[in-house]
Tab-separated table of C-alpha atoms in Angstrom:
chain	number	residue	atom	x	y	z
A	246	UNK	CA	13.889	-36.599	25.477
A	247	UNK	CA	14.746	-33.402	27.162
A	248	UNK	CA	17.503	-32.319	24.872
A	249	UNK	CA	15.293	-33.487	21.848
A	250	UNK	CA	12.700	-31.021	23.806
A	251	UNK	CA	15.163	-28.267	24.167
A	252	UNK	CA	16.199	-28.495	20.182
A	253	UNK	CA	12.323	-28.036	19.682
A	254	UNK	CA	12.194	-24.836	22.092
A	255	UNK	CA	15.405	-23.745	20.262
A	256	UNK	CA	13.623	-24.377	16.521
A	257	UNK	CA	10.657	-22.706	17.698
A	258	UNK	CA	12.036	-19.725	19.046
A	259	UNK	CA	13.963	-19.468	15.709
A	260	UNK	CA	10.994	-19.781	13.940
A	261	UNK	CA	9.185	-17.202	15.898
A	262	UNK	CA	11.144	-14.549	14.345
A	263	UNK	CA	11.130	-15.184	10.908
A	264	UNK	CA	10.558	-18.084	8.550
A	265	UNK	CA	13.360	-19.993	8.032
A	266	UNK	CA	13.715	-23.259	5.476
A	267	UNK	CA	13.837	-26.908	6.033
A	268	UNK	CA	17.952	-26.438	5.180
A	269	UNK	CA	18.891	-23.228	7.015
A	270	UNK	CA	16.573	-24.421	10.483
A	271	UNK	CA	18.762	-27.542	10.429
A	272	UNK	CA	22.011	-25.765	9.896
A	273	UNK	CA	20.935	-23.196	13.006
A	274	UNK	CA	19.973	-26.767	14.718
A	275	UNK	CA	23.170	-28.602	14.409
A	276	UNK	CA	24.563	-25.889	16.571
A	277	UNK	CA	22.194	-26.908	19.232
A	278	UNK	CA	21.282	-30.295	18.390
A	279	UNK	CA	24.334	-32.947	17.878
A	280	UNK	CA	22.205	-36.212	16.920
A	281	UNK	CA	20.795	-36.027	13.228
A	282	UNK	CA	18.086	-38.230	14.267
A	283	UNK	CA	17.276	-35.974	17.201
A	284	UNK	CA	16.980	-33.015	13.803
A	285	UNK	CA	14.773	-34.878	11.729
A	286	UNK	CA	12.464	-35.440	14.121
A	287	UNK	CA	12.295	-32.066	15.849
A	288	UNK	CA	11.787	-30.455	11.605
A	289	UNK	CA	9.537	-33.741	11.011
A	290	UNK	CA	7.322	-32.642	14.346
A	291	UNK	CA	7.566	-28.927	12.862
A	292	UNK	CA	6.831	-29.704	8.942
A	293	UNK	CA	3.586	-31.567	10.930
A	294	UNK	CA	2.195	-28.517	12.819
A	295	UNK	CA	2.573	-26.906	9.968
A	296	UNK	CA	5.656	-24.395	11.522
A	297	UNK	CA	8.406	-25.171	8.379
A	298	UNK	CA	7.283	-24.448	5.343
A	299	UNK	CA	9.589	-24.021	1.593
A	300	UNK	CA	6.809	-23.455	-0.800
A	301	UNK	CA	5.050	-20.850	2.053
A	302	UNK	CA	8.504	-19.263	2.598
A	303	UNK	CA	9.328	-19.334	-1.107
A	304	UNK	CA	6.146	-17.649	-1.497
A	305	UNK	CA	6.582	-15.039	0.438
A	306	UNK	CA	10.085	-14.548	-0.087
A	307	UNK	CA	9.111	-13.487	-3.804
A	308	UNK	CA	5.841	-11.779	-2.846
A	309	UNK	CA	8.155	-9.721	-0.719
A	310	UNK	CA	10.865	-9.038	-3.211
A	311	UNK	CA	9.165	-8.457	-6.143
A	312	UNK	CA	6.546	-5.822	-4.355
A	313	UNK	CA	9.477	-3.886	-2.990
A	314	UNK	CA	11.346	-4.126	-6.026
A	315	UNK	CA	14.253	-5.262	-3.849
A	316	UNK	CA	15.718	-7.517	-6.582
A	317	UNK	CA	14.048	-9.924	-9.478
A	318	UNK	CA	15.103	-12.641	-11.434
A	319	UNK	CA	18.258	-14.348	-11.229
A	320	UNK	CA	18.897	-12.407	-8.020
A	321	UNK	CA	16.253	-13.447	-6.521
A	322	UNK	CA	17.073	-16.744	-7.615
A	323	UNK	CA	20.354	-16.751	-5.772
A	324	UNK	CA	18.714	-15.731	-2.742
A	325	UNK	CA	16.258	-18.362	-2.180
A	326	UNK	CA	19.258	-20.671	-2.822
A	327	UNK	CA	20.964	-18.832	-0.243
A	328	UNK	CA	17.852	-19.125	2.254
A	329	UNK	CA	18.140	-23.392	1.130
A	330	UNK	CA	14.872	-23.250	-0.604
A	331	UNK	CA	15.522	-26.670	-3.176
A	332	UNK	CA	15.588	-25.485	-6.792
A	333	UNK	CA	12.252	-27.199	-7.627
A	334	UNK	CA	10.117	-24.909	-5.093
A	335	UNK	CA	12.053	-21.742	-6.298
A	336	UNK	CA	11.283	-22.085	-9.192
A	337	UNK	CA	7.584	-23.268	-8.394
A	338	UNK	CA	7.391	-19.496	-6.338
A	339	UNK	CA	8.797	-17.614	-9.395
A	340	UNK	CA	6.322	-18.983	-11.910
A	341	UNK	CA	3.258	-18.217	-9.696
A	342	UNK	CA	4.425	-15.047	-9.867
A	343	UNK	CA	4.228	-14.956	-13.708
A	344	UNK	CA	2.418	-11.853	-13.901
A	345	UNK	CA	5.422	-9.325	-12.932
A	346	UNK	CA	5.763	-7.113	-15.543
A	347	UNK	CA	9.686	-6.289	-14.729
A	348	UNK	CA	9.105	-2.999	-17.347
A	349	UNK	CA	6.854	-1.934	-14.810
A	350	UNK	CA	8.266	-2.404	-12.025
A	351	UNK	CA	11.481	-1.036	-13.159
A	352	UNK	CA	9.589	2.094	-13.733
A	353	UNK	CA	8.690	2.647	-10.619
A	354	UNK	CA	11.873	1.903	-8.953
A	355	UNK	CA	13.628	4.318	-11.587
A	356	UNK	CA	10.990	7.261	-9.927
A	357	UNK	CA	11.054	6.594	-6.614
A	358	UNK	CA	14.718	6.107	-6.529
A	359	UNK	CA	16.232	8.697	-9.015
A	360	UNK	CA	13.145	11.069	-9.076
A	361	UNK	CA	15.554	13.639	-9.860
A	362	UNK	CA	17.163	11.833	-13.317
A	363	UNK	CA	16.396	12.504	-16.719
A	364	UNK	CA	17.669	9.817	-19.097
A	365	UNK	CA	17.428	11.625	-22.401
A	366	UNK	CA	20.150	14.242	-21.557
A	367	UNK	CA	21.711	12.750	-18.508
A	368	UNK	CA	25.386	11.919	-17.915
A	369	UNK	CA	26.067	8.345	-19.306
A	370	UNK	CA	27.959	7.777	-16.321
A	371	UNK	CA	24.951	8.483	-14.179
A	372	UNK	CA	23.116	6.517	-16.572
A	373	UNK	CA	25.731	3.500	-16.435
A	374	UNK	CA	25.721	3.926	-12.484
A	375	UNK	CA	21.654	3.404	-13.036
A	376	UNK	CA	21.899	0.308	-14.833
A	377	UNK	CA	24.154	-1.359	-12.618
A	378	UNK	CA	22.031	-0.414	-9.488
A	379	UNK	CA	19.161	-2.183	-11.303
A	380	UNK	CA	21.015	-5.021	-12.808
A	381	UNK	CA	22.378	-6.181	-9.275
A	382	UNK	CA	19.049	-6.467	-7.711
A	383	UNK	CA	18.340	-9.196	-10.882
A	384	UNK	CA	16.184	-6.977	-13.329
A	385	UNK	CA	16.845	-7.701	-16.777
A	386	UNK	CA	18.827	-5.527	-19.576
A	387	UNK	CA	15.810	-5.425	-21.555
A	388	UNK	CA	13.483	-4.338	-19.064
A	389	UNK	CA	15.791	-1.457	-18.083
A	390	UNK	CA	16.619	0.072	-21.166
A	391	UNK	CA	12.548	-0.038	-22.337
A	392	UNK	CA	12.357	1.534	-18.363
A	393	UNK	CA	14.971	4.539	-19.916
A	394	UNK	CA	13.417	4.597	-23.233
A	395	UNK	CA	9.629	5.136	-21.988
A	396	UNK	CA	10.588	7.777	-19.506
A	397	UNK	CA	12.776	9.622	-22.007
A	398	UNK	CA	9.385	9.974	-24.377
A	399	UNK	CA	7.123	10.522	-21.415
């Protein structure tokens, strides 16, 4: 009882510094914690207080990204894999978010990072190094090139 009580204070602590998932708490816990019955009961107890949540996390874990334009799309889909969010809630988090417009957003990256770059008679390798900056953080093709195209007739 007092290791299973100690595994708790360990989860909690964890938890008190950032959300984690149901996966990623119980691969920090199996540091800690040596008895798999002993972890599903200490992220039973927690699901139950309402302390581990995937759909909350998932949630905010595209809230986040999308707002900051930190990545999008299949990025962002490889990161809440990473963070052991199961496929089903990902992809429950990415349609609520349905109303991204990635054009948009893409935009306003493309100002606020390169306010100085002007696509119409910029180097192509500046323009290639562009892309690539916004295709690693997940944004489409598409949505970047209609991003160039706008701001070149703007």
């Amino acid at each position: 009882m007092e290791r299973e009580r100690s595994g708790f204070s360990y989860a909690l602590d964890l938890l008190s510094r950032r959300d984690h998932g149901e996966a990623e708490l119980i691969r920090k816990l199996r540091r800690k914690v040596s008895d798999g019955e002993e972890i599903a009961r200490i992220v039973a107890r927690l699901r139950e207080l309402g302390y581990l949540d995937d759909r909350r996390l998932a949630a905010r874990i595209v809230e986040s990204a999308l707002a900051g334009g930190e990545m999008a799309g299949a990025r962002l889909r490889q990161e809440l894999h990473r963070r052991g969010i199961p496929r089903g809630i990902a992809e429950e988090a990415l349609q609520a978010a349905g109303d991204y417009d990635e054009r948009k957003a893409v935009t306003s990256l493309l100002a606020r990072k390169f306010p100085g770059f002007v696509p119409e008679g910029g180097d192509p390798r500046e323009k290639r190094r562009i892309v690539s900056w916004f295709q690693r953080r997940g944004f489409s093709l598409v949505a970047i090139l209609e991003a160039l195209r706008v701001s070149q007739e703007e």
